[in-house]
Short mmCIF file of C-alpha atoms (C1' of nucleotides) in Angstrom, two decimals:
data_model
loop_
_atom_site.label_atom_id
_atom_site.label_comp_id
_atom_site.label_asym_id
_atom_site.label_seq_id
_atom_site.Cartn_x
_atom_site.Cartn_y
_atom_site.Cartn_z
CA MET A 9 260.65 5.31 100.05
CA SER A 10 258.31 7.90 98.56
CA VAL A 11 256.68 10.51 100.76
CA ALA A 12 254.56 13.30 99.32
CA PHE A 13 255.43 16.84 100.33
CA GLN A 14 255.04 20.39 99.11
CA VAL A 15 257.77 22.77 98.07
CA ILE A 16 256.42 26.27 98.09
CA ALA A 17 259.66 28.23 98.14
CA GLN A 18 260.92 26.57 95.00
CA ARG A 19 257.89 27.56 93.06
CA SER A 20 258.35 31.28 93.52
CA ALA A 21 262.02 31.05 92.66
CA LEU A 22 261.17 29.44 89.36
CA ALA A 23 258.39 31.87 88.60
CA SER A 24 261.00 34.59 88.14
CA TYR A 25 262.64 32.73 85.28
CA GLN A 26 263.33 34.77 82.14
CA PRO A 27 264.11 33.18 78.78
CA GLY A 28 267.77 33.23 77.80
CA ALA A 29 269.06 33.48 81.31
CA GLY A 30 269.72 30.92 83.99
CA SER A 31 269.38 27.18 83.86
CA PRO A 32 268.29 25.79 80.50
CA ALA A 33 266.58 22.87 82.13
CA ALA A 34 264.33 25.20 84.10
CA ILE A 35 262.49 26.79 81.21
CA LEU A 36 259.24 25.22 82.30
CA ARG A 37 257.90 27.11 85.24
CA THR A 38 256.81 25.00 88.11
CA ASP A 39 253.35 26.48 88.02
CA LEU A 40 252.96 25.07 84.55
CA LEU A 41 253.35 21.67 86.10
CA ALA A 42 250.76 22.41 88.75
CA PRO A 43 248.09 20.28 87.05
CA LEU A 44 250.58 17.43 87.09
CA GLU A 45 251.30 17.86 90.75
CA ARG A 46 249.08 14.99 91.81
CA LEU A 47 250.86 12.71 89.35
CA ALA A 48 254.23 13.38 90.94
CA THR A 49 255.91 11.05 93.38
CA SER A 50 258.41 12.51 95.81
CA MET A 51 261.62 10.65 96.41
CA THR A 52 265.09 11.15 97.77
CA ALA A 53 268.57 9.85 96.99
CA GLU A 54 271.74 9.78 99.02
CA ARG A 55 275.06 11.23 97.91
CA ASN A 56 276.46 9.25 94.95
CA GLN A 57 273.37 7.09 94.75
CA GLU A 58 272.33 6.15 91.25
CA ILE A 59 268.89 7.44 90.30
CA PHE A 60 268.75 5.52 87.05
CA ALA A 61 271.29 3.85 84.79
CA GLU A 62 272.08 4.36 81.13
CA GLY A 63 270.39 1.77 78.99
CA GLU A 64 267.46 1.15 81.35
CA PRO A 65 263.99 1.47 79.87
CA ALA A 66 262.87 5.02 80.59
CA LYS A 67 259.72 5.01 82.68
CA TYR A 68 260.20 8.21 84.63
CA CYS A 69 261.45 11.72 84.33
CA TYR A 70 262.38 14.00 87.18
CA GLN A 71 262.55 17.46 88.64
CA VAL A 72 265.11 18.41 91.25
CA VAL A 73 263.56 19.81 94.42
CA SER A 74 266.73 20.25 96.45
CA GLY A 75 270.34 19.18 96.12
CA CYS A 76 272.33 18.49 92.97
CA VAL A 77 272.20 15.70 90.40
CA ARG A 78 274.72 14.84 87.69
CA THR A 79 274.00 13.06 84.42
CA VAL A 80 276.82 10.81 83.30
CA LYS A 81 278.00 8.85 80.30
CA LEU A 82 280.69 6.22 80.66
CA MET A 83 283.08 4.66 78.20
CA GLU A 84 284.01 0.99 78.38
CA ASP A 85 287.40 1.72 79.91
CA GLY A 86 285.96 3.97 82.60
CA ARG A 87 286.45 7.38 81.03
CA ARG A 88 283.58 9.54 82.19
CA GLN A 89 281.71 12.51 80.79
CA VAL A 90 279.44 14.50 83.08
CA ASP A 91 276.76 15.96 80.89
CA GLU A 92 274.90 18.32 83.15
CA PHE A 93 274.61 19.32 86.76
CA LEU A 94 270.96 19.66 87.70
CA LEU A 95 269.94 22.14 90.37
CA PRO A 96 266.66 22.81 92.16
CA GLY A 97 263.93 23.44 89.61
CA ASP A 98 265.73 21.67 86.78
CA PHE A 99 264.12 18.83 84.89
CA PHE A 100 265.99 15.85 83.57
CA ALA A 101 265.39 12.69 81.57
CA LEU A 102 262.48 14.48 79.96
CA GLU A 103 263.58 13.93 76.40
CA VAL A 104 263.95 10.19 76.53
CA LEU A 105 263.38 7.94 73.55
CA GLY A 106 262.62 4.53 74.94
CA GLU A 107 265.61 4.18 77.19
CA TYR A 108 267.84 6.47 79.21
CA ASN A 109 270.92 7.43 77.25
CA PHE A 110 272.85 8.52 80.33
CA SER A 111 272.77 7.66 83.98
CA ALA A 112 271.84 10.06 86.77
CA GLU A 113 273.48 10.18 90.19
CA ALA A 114 273.02 12.31 93.26
CA VAL A 115 275.93 14.72 93.79
CA THR A 116 274.54 15.67 97.19
CA PRO A 117 271.58 14.22 99.06
CA VAL A 118 268.66 15.17 96.83
CA ARG A 119 264.91 15.42 96.93
CA LEU A 120 263.21 14.76 93.62
CA ARG A 121 259.78 14.88 92.09
CA ARG A 122 259.22 12.01 89.75
CA TYR A 123 256.71 11.82 86.88
CA THR A 124 255.95 8.94 84.58
CA CYS A 125 256.87 9.69 80.98
CA ALA A 126 253.55 8.22 79.94
CA ALA A 127 251.58 10.67 82.07
CA LEU A 128 253.58 13.58 80.70
CA GLU A 129 253.04 12.55 77.11
CA GLU A 130 249.38 11.99 77.74
CA PHE A 131 249.09 15.40 79.31
CA ALA A 132 250.98 16.93 76.41
CA ASP A 133 248.56 15.32 74.00
CA ARG A 134 245.69 17.13 75.65
CA ASP A 135 247.34 20.48 76.27
CA ARG A 136 248.94 22.13 73.25
CA ASP A 137 250.59 24.79 75.30
CA PHE A 138 252.11 22.24 77.59
CA ALA A 139 253.35 20.19 74.65
CA ARG A 140 254.95 23.23 73.14
CA ARG A 141 256.70 24.08 76.37
CA LEU A 142 257.95 20.54 76.67
CA TRP A 143 259.44 20.85 73.21
CA ARG A 144 260.93 24.22 74.05
CA LEU A 145 262.51 22.79 77.14
CA THR A 146 264.22 20.08 75.12
CA ALA A 147 265.24 22.72 72.58
CA GLY A 148 266.76 24.76 75.39
CA GLN A 149 268.81 21.79 76.52
CA LEU A 150 269.95 21.27 72.95
CA ARG A 151 271.02 24.90 72.78
CA ALA A 152 273.01 24.50 75.98
CA ALA A 153 274.56 21.32 74.61
CA ARG A 154 275.73 23.24 71.54
CA GLU A 155 277.34 25.87 73.70
CA ARG A 156 279.13 23.11 75.56
CA MET A 157 280.45 21.68 72.33
CA VAL A 158 282.33 24.90 71.68
CA LEU A 159 283.67 24.63 75.20
CA LEU A 160 284.77 21.01 74.84
CA GLY A 161 285.96 21.29 71.27
CA ARG A 162 287.67 24.65 71.16
CA LYS A 163 288.26 26.26 74.54
CA THR A 164 291.47 26.04 76.57
CA ALA A 165 291.54 24.60 80.07
CA SER A 166 291.38 27.98 81.78
CA GLU A 167 288.60 29.15 79.49
CA ARG A 168 286.57 26.08 80.31
CA ILE A 169 286.98 26.66 84.02
CA ALA A 170 286.07 30.33 83.80
CA SER A 171 283.05 29.52 81.61
CA PHE A 172 281.91 26.91 84.09
CA LEU A 173 282.09 29.29 87.02
CA LEU A 174 280.15 31.93 85.11
CA ASP A 175 277.58 29.35 84.10
CA MET A 176 277.10 28.14 87.66
CA ALA A 177 277.05 31.69 88.98
CA GLU A 178 274.23 32.53 86.60
CA ARG A 179 272.25 29.50 87.72
CA VAL A 180 272.60 29.60 91.46
CA SER A 181 272.97 33.33 92.00
CA THR A 182 270.81 34.43 94.88
CA ASP A 183 271.89 38.06 94.78
CA GLY A 184 274.36 39.46 92.27
CA GLY A 185 275.84 36.02 91.76
CA GLU A 186 278.97 36.79 93.71
CA ARG A 187 279.00 33.74 95.92
CA ILE A 188 278.65 30.34 94.29
CA ASP A 189 278.07 27.14 96.12
CA LEU A 190 279.75 24.36 94.18
CA PRO A 191 278.24 21.11 95.41
CA MET A 192 280.32 18.88 93.12
CA SER A 193 283.86 17.58 93.55
CA ARG A 194 286.86 18.56 91.44
CA GLY A 195 286.56 15.19 89.77
CA ASP A 196 282.98 15.90 88.73
CA MET A 197 284.01 19.29 87.40
CA ALA A 198 286.90 17.73 85.49
CA ASP A 199 284.65 15.13 83.88
CA HIS A 200 282.20 17.89 82.99
CA LEU A 201 284.87 20.04 81.38
CA GLY A 202 286.88 17.32 79.65
CA LEU A 203 289.90 17.93 81.88
CA THR A 204 291.69 16.19 84.76
CA ILE A 205 291.29 16.95 88.45
CA GLU A 206 294.79 18.45 88.56
CA THR A 207 294.14 20.79 85.67
CA VAL A 208 290.91 22.01 87.27
CA CYS A 209 292.77 22.64 90.52
CA ARG A 210 295.54 24.55 88.82
CA GLY A 211 293.04 26.63 86.87
CA LEU A 212 291.17 27.58 90.00
CA THR A 213 294.41 28.36 91.82
CA GLN A 214 295.50 30.60 88.98
CA LEU A 215 292.19 32.50 89.10
CA ARG A 216 292.59 32.85 92.84
CA ARG A 217 296.17 34.14 92.51
CA HIS A 218 295.03 36.70 89.95
CA GLY A 219 292.44 37.93 92.43
CA THR A 220 289.56 36.94 90.15
CA ILE A 221 287.96 34.55 92.61
CA ALA A 222 288.26 33.48 96.23
CA ILE A 223 288.00 29.84 97.28
CA ASP A 224 286.64 28.76 100.64
CA ARG A 225 285.59 25.14 101.17
CA GLY A 226 282.93 24.27 98.64
CA GLN A 227 282.19 27.94 98.11
CA ILE A 228 283.66 30.22 95.51
CA ALA A 229 283.32 33.98 95.48
CA ILE A 230 283.62 35.89 92.24
CA LEU A 231 285.69 38.98 92.97
CA ASP A 232 286.20 40.22 89.42
CA ALA A 233 283.32 39.20 87.17
CA ARG A 234 284.70 41.18 84.26
CA ALA A 235 288.04 39.37 84.35
CA LEU A 236 286.26 36.03 84.67
CA GLY A 237 284.12 36.91 81.69
CA SER A 238 287.03 37.69 79.43
CA ALA A 239 288.84 34.59 80.70
CA GLY A 240 285.86 32.54 79.55
CA GLY A 241 286.46 33.24 75.85
CA ARG A 242 283.18 34.55 74.51
CA VAL A 243 281.26 32.89 71.69
CA LEU A 244 279.78 35.19 69.07
CA HIS A 245 276.16 36.34 69.69
CA MET B 205 265.87 32.24 43.88
CA SER B 206 263.16 29.73 44.88
CA VAL B 207 261.92 27.17 42.40
CA ALA B 208 259.42 24.45 43.35
CA PHE B 209 260.31 20.85 42.56
CA GLN B 210 259.61 17.35 43.77
CA VAL B 211 262.03 14.87 45.25
CA ILE B 212 260.61 11.39 44.95
CA ALA B 213 263.78 9.38 45.43
CA GLN B 214 264.48 11.02 48.78
CA ARG B 215 261.16 10.08 50.14
CA SER B 216 261.62 6.35 49.77
CA ALA B 217 265.12 6.52 51.23
CA LEU B 218 263.75 8.15 54.34
CA ALA B 219 260.83 5.77 54.57
CA SER B 220 263.27 3.00 55.41
CA TYR B 221 264.47 4.80 58.52
CA GLN B 222 264.59 2.73 61.70
CA PRO B 223 264.79 4.29 65.17
CA GLY B 224 268.21 4.18 66.76
CA ALA B 225 270.08 3.90 63.49
CA GLY B 226 271.23 6.45 60.98
CA SER B 227 270.99 10.17 61.06
CA PRO B 228 269.40 11.61 64.20
CA ALA B 229 268.04 14.56 62.28
CA ALA B 230 266.08 12.28 59.97
CA ILE B 231 263.74 10.73 62.53
CA LEU B 232 260.76 12.40 60.95
CA ARG B 233 259.88 10.54 57.82
CA THR B 234 259.34 12.69 54.82
CA ASP B 235 255.87 11.30 54.34
CA LEU B 236 254.94 12.69 57.71
CA LEU B 237 255.67 16.09 56.29
CA ALA B 238 253.53 15.41 53.25
CA PRO B 239 250.67 17.61 54.51
CA LEU B 240 253.20 20.40 54.87
CA GLU B 241 254.51 19.95 51.38
CA ARG B 242 252.56 22.86 49.97
CA LEU B 243 253.96 25.12 52.70
CA ALA B 244 257.53 24.34 51.67
CA THR B 245 259.65 26.59 49.51
CA SER B 246 262.44 25.04 47.51
CA MET B 247 265.75 26.82 47.42
CA THR B 248 269.39 26.25 46.63
CA ALA B 249 272.71 27.45 47.97
CA GLU B 250 276.19 27.44 46.48
CA ARG B 251 279.23 25.92 48.11
CA ASN B 252 280.21 27.89 51.23
CA GLN B 253 277.17 30.12 50.93
CA GLU B 254 275.61 31.10 54.23
CA ILE B 255 272.04 29.89 54.62
CA PHE B 256 271.44 31.82 57.82
CA ALA B 257 273.63 33.43 60.45
CA GLU B 258 273.82 32.90 64.19
CA GLY B 259 271.86 35.56 66.02
CA GLU B 260 269.37 36.23 63.24
CA PRO B 261 265.70 36.01 64.16
CA ALA B 262 264.61 32.49 63.26
CA LYS B 263 261.85 32.59 60.69
CA TYR B 264 262.56 29.35 58.85
CA CYS B 265 263.66 25.80 59.34
CA TYR B 266 264.97 23.51 56.67
CA GLN B 267 265.28 20.03 55.25
CA VAL B 268 268.20 19.02 53.08
CA VAL B 269 267.14 17.65 49.70
CA SER B 270 270.58 17.13 48.21
CA GLY B 271 274.11 18.11 49.10
CA CYS B 272 275.59 18.74 52.53
CA VAL B 273 275.13 21.56 55.05
CA ARG B 274 277.20 22.38 58.14
CA THR B 275 276.01 24.18 61.25
CA VAL B 276 278.68 26.36 62.78
CA LYS B 277 279.41 28.28 65.95
CA LEU B 278 282.18 30.86 66.04
CA MET B 279 284.20 32.36 68.86
CA GLU B 280 285.22 36.01 68.83
CA ASP B 281 288.80 35.19 67.85
CA GLY B 282 287.75 32.97 64.96
CA ARG B 283 287.88 29.55 66.58
CA ARG B 284 285.19 27.49 64.98
CA GLN B 285 283.04 24.56 66.05
CA VAL B 286 281.12 22.61 63.42
CA ASP B 287 278.10 21.22 65.17
CA GLU B 288 276.55 18.89 62.63
CA PHE B 289 276.83 17.89 59.02
CA LEU B 290 273.36 17.64 57.50
CA LEU B 291 272.74 15.16 54.70
CA PRO B 292 269.75 14.55 52.42
CA GLY B 293 266.64 14.00 54.50
CA ASP B 294 268.01 15.73 57.57
CA PHE B 295 266.19 18.63 59.19
CA PHE B 296 267.89 21.57 60.81
CA ALA B 297 267.08 24.75 62.67
CA LEU B 298 263.90 23.04 63.81
CA GLU B 299 264.44 23.57 67.50
CA VAL B 300 264.93 27.29 67.43
CA LEU B 301 263.93 29.56 70.29
CA GLY B 302 263.48 32.99 68.79
CA GLU B 303 266.80 33.27 67.06
CA TYR B 304 269.27 30.93 65.41
CA ASN B 305 271.98 29.89 67.83
CA PHE B 306 274.33 28.75 65.09
CA SER B 307 274.87 29.61 61.48
CA ALA B 308 274.33 27.22 58.58
CA GLU B 309 276.48 27.05 55.47
CA ALA B 310 276.48 24.91 52.35
CA VAL B 311 279.36 22.43 52.32
CA THR B 312 278.51 21.51 48.72
CA PRO B 313 275.92 23.01 46.41
CA VAL B 314 272.66 22.15 48.15
CA ARG B 315 268.98 21.99 47.46
CA LEU B 316 266.78 22.70 50.45
CA ARG B 317 263.16 22.67 51.41
CA ARG B 318 262.29 25.58 53.63
CA TYR B 319 259.37 25.84 56.06
CA THR B 320 258.34 28.74 58.21
CA CYS B 321 258.64 27.98 61.90
CA ALA B 322 255.23 29.55 62.40
CA ALA B 323 253.57 27.12 59.98
CA LEU B 324 255.24 24.18 61.65
CA GLU B 325 254.15 25.24 65.10
CA GLU B 326 250.66 25.88 63.90
CA PHE B 327 250.53 22.48 62.31
CA ALA B 328 251.91 20.90 65.48
CA ASP B 329 249.15 22.57 67.46
CA ARG B 330 246.55 20.83 65.34
CA ASP B 331 248.20 17.44 65.00
CA ARG B 332 249.22 15.74 68.25
CA ASP B 333 251.14 13.04 66.49
CA PHE B 334 253.09 15.56 64.48
CA ALA B 335 253.88 17.58 67.59
CA ARG B 336 255.13 14.49 69.33
CA ARG B 337 257.39 13.60 66.42
CA LEU B 338 258.74 17.11 66.32
CA TRP B 339 259.65 16.79 69.98
CA ARG B 340 261.18 13.36 69.37
CA LEU B 341 263.28 14.76 66.58
CA THR B 342 264.69 17.43 68.86
CA ALA B 343 265.22 14.76 71.51
CA GLY B 344 267.14 12.67 68.99
CA GLN B 345 269.41 15.59 68.21
CA LEU B 346 269.97 16.09 71.92
CA ARG B 347 270.89 12.43 72.25
CA ALA B 348 273.39 12.78 69.40
CA ALA B 349 274.78 15.93 71.02
CA ARG B 350 275.39 13.97 74.23
CA GLU B 351 277.26 11.31 72.34
CA ARG B 352 279.40 14.03 70.79
CA MET B 353 280.21 15.43 74.21
CA VAL B 354 281.89 12.16 75.12
CA LEU B 355 283.78 12.39 71.86
CA LEU B 356 284.89 15.98 72.40
CA GLY B 357 285.49 15.69 76.11
CA ARG B 358 287.07 12.29 76.49
CA LYS B 359 288.17 10.66 73.25
CA THR B 360 291.66 10.80 71.76
CA ALA B 361 292.33 12.22 68.29
CA SER B 362 292.37 8.83 66.59
CA GLU B 363 289.22 7.72 68.41
CA ARG B 364 287.42 10.87 67.27
CA ILE B 365 288.40 10.26 63.68
CA ALA B 366 287.37 6.61 63.75
CA SER B 367 284.07 7.50 65.42
CA PHE B 368 283.41 10.13 62.82
CA LEU B 369 283.99 7.73 59.94
CA LEU B 370 281.69 5.15 61.51
CA ASP B 371 279.06 7.80 62.09
CA MET B 372 279.20 9.00 58.52
CA ALA B 373 279.26 5.44 57.19
CA GLU B 374 276.07 4.68 59.08
CA ARG B 375 274.39 7.75 57.68
CA VAL B 376 275.34 7.64 54.02
CA SER B 377 275.70 3.90 53.54
CA THR B 378 274.01 2.81 50.35
CA ASP B 379 274.95 -0.83 50.64
CA GLY B 380 277.00 -2.30 53.49
CA GLY B 381 278.41 1.12 54.26
CA GLU B 382 281.80 0.28 52.88
CA ARG B 383 282.26 3.30 50.68
CA ILE B 384 281.74 6.73 52.22
CA ASP B 385 281.53 9.94 50.33
CA LEU B 386 282.96 12.69 52.51
CA PRO B 387 281.73 15.97 51.07
CA MET B 388 283.47 18.16 53.65
CA SER B 389 287.05 19.39 53.80
CA ARG B 390 289.65 18.34 56.36
CA GLY B 391 289.18 21.73 57.95
CA ASP B 392 285.47 21.09 58.41
CA MET B 393 286.18 17.69 59.89
CA ALA B 394 288.78 19.18 62.22
CA ASP B 395 286.37 21.84 63.48
CA HIS B 396 283.74 19.16 63.96
CA LEU B 397 286.06 16.93 65.98
CA GLY B 398 287.84 19.61 68.01
CA LEU B 399 291.16 18.91 66.29
CA THR B 400 293.43 20.61 63.74
CA ILE B 401 293.61 19.86 60.03
CA GLU B 402 297.02 18.28 60.44
CA THR B 403 295.89 15.95 63.20
CA VAL B 404 292.93 14.80 61.12
CA CYS B 405 295.27 14.12 58.21
CA ARG B 406 297.69 12.15 60.34
CA GLY B 407 294.88 10.13 61.86
CA LEU B 408 293.50 9.21 58.47
CA THR B 409 296.95 8.34 57.19
CA GLN B 410 297.51 6.08 60.17
CA LEU B 411 294.24 4.25 59.52
CA ARG B 412 295.23 3.89 55.88
CA ARG B 413 298.67 2.52 56.79
CA HIS B 414 297.06 -0.01 59.11
CA GLY B 415 294.87 -1.17 56.24
CA THR B 416 291.68 -0.11 58.04
CA ILE B 417 290.56 2.33 55.37
CA ALA B 418 291.47 3.36 51.84
CA ILE B 419 291.46 6.99 50.76
CA ASP B 420 290.68 8.06 47.23
CA ARG B 421 289.82 11.68 46.50
CA GLY B 422 286.85 12.66 48.60
CA GLN B 423 285.89 9.02 49.03
CA ILE B 424 286.88 6.73 51.83
CA ALA B 425 286.45 2.98 51.80
CA ILE B 426 286.18 1.07 55.04
CA LEU B 427 288.27 -2.06 54.64
CA ASP B 428 288.16 -3.29 58.22
CA ALA B 429 284.99 -2.20 59.99
CA ARG B 430 285.84 -4.21 63.09
CA ALA B 431 289.19 -2.48 63.51
CA LEU B 432 287.58 0.89 62.92
CA GLY B 433 284.94 0.07 65.51
CA SER B 434 287.44 -0.76 68.20
CA ALA B 435 289.51 2.29 67.25
CA GLY B 436 286.45 4.44 67.90
CA GLY B 437 286.43 3.75 71.65
CA ARG B 438 282.96 2.49 72.46
CA VAL B 439 280.66 4.21 74.89
CA LEU B 440 278.68 1.98 77.24
CA HIS B 441 275.20 0.94 76.02
"C1'" DC C 145 300.73 25.78 31.39
"C1'" DG C 146 300.76 28.66 35.96
"C1'" DA C 147 297.89 29.75 39.79
"C1'" DT C 148 295.34 28.50 43.59
"C1'" DA C 149 293.23 25.70 47.09
"C1'" DG C 150 293.31 21.73 49.66
"C1'" DG C 151 295.93 17.87 51.42
"C1'" DT C 152 300.01 15.52 53.35
"C1'" DT C 153 304.26 15.10 55.83
"C1'" DG C 154 308.08 16.58 58.87
"C1'" DA C 155 310.32 19.20 62.73
"C1'" DC C 156 309.56 21.36 66.81
"C1'" DT C 157 306.79 23.37 70.69
"C1'" DT C 158 303.33 23.59 74.06
"C1'" DC C 159 299.51 22.67 76.90
"C1'" DA C 160 297.45 19.51 79.53
"C1'" DA C 161 297.99 14.62 81.26
"C1'" DT C 162 300.42 11.64 84.19
"C1'" DC C 163 303.03 10.38 88.10
"C1'" DA C 164 304.10 11.42 92.70
"C1'" DA C 165 303.96 13.54 97.10
"C1'" DA C 166 302.11 16.39 100.62
"C1'" DC C 167 298.35 18.83 102.68
"C1'" DG C 168 293.77 19.70 104.78
"C1'" DA C 169 289.31 18.56 106.59
"C1'" DC C 170 286.63 15.29 108.85
"C1'" DG C 171 285.16 11.30 111.39
"C1'" DT C 172 286.20 7.30 114.39
"C1'" DG C 173 288.00 5.04 118.16
"C1'" DG C 174 291.43 4.55 121.68
"C1'" DC D 193 291.46 15.11 123.55
"C1'" DC D 194 294.46 13.48 120.34
"C1'" DA D 195 296.13 9.73 117.07
"C1'" DC D 196 294.88 7.74 112.98
"C1'" DG D 197 292.80 6.68 108.50
"C1'" DT D 198 290.23 8.26 104.67
"C1'" DC D 199 288.98 11.19 101.17
"C1'" DG D 200 289.38 15.12 98.48
"C1'" DT D 201 292.47 18.82 97.18
"C1'" DT D 202 296.69 21.08 96.02
"C1'" DT D 203 301.32 21.49 94.24
"C1'" DG D 204 305.51 19.91 91.83
"C1'" DA D 205 308.20 17.26 88.26
"C1'" DT D 206 308.02 15.01 84.08
"C1'" DT D 207 305.92 13.05 79.93
"C1'" DG D 208 303.32 12.87 75.94
"C1'" DA D 209 299.62 13.88 72.60
"C1'" DA D 210 298.20 17.22 69.79
"C1'" DG D 211 299.14 21.94 68.13
"C1'" DT D 212 302.08 25.06 65.47
"C1'" DC D 213 305.11 26.28 61.88
"C1'" DA D 214 306.83 25.18 57.52
"C1'" DA D 215 307.58 22.82 53.32
"C1'" DC D 216 305.96 20.16 49.68
"C1'" DC D 217 302.60 17.59 47.05
"C1'" DT D 218 298.27 17.03 44.25
"C1'" DA D 219 294.31 18.25 41.97
"C1'" DT D 220 291.48 21.44 39.45
"C1'" DC D 221 290.64 25.36 36.60
"C1'" DG D 222 291.18 29.44 33.95
#
DNA sequence: CGATAGGTTGACTTCAATCAAACGACGTGG
DNA sequence: CCACGTCGTTTGATTGAAGTCAACCTATCG
């Protein structure tokens, strides 16, 4: 199941990371993990395959190499909350306390690098700088979580959708961030934004009708970034 | 403004902390901070006084000695999201990255212990165990934030209110957790739960009419914990 | 007392959820 | 190659939960 391989391209992409921008889970540069490289196990997962389940004892944490992963919390009656979408370079399940407090599933076929939590902690114990970066990474995720609380608690449906598109654009942007590849379904988006599939659809349609975005298969093009920005309902600072 | 004093009672209360239960921000026992004691500055804040503002460079982090603090995020148009209520023993602003990403205000008159972030980081660099606990504390807050995302994204108004009461009961319970002192206003609760003041009121009234709780001034008594539990809409695991 | 701030309740509105149907893309097999 | 089924998406009609607007109640304090 696990075959070792190298991912050179990814490394350079992550090296250009600047604090405050882009994916919060990618604060650690890959080259920082270089000493850990030999501890990593490569693995893959098929679309919709569960990587780990909520409640399991947490042995491993992961980095996305390619594809997209979602972290999910479920309520007893089936209501679902998608916590994060993880993209290449992002880490997840890093901040575990004994057991996973969410499950992780592959949105698309994914390649992952897997580390044992024990090895990471041990390494952190020896390397202060590494430990500090690990903490900072968790802090960055907490900061993102706080931003999402404003979204879930106080933003309207259309604001949530606009914010989401801007967020994704910032994370996946290859060039100016005009073309976004959205690997997840409307249902995933809805469960991420605290909405229903229909409301997400209508919101996207409305943005398309206003000429703010263009929709084409799983791809979305941002035509009017300024309009999208003001539709997102800015938070102070 | 800053007068040094000791808080013996608090220390023993925190010493009885068990992982998984109670306030996520209180994972660090006070005695762990004992070596830092001399680095702490005591301070107070009046009701509704701002302790720090979002966007300010983050020099300090804090521990609540007595009273209640709220952390707040604001949108441009005034919409407000209350992130956390901090109670005695709880730490806040610990996970900062350069600048505060929320503001903190006193809900009641509060006494605080203040540490410089620099001192904490320096101490963490020297003490592996301390560093690890610092990371765990941030991880615990992240875990709590994830739980709140389910609440904000997927729970109904009455479920949010019931969950909130249970959460507070667990944190402030002196005995069996039957009597809860709620130091914050309905407005604060509403902004914490992503609701309006009126909806919070109606939800509480409904619980009172069903005989689940009793309301008396700022105090709430849980009469039927089982009913409150099932009204909270349990999350898996 | 009266003033003020916070809390509660009621009437009405609205935004998003629900229910329902049709559409489009894609893959399989006849 | 086209018919068919499946899955995800889109759109429309209707409902309902929570928001808004407004009035009144209740404490606390000068």
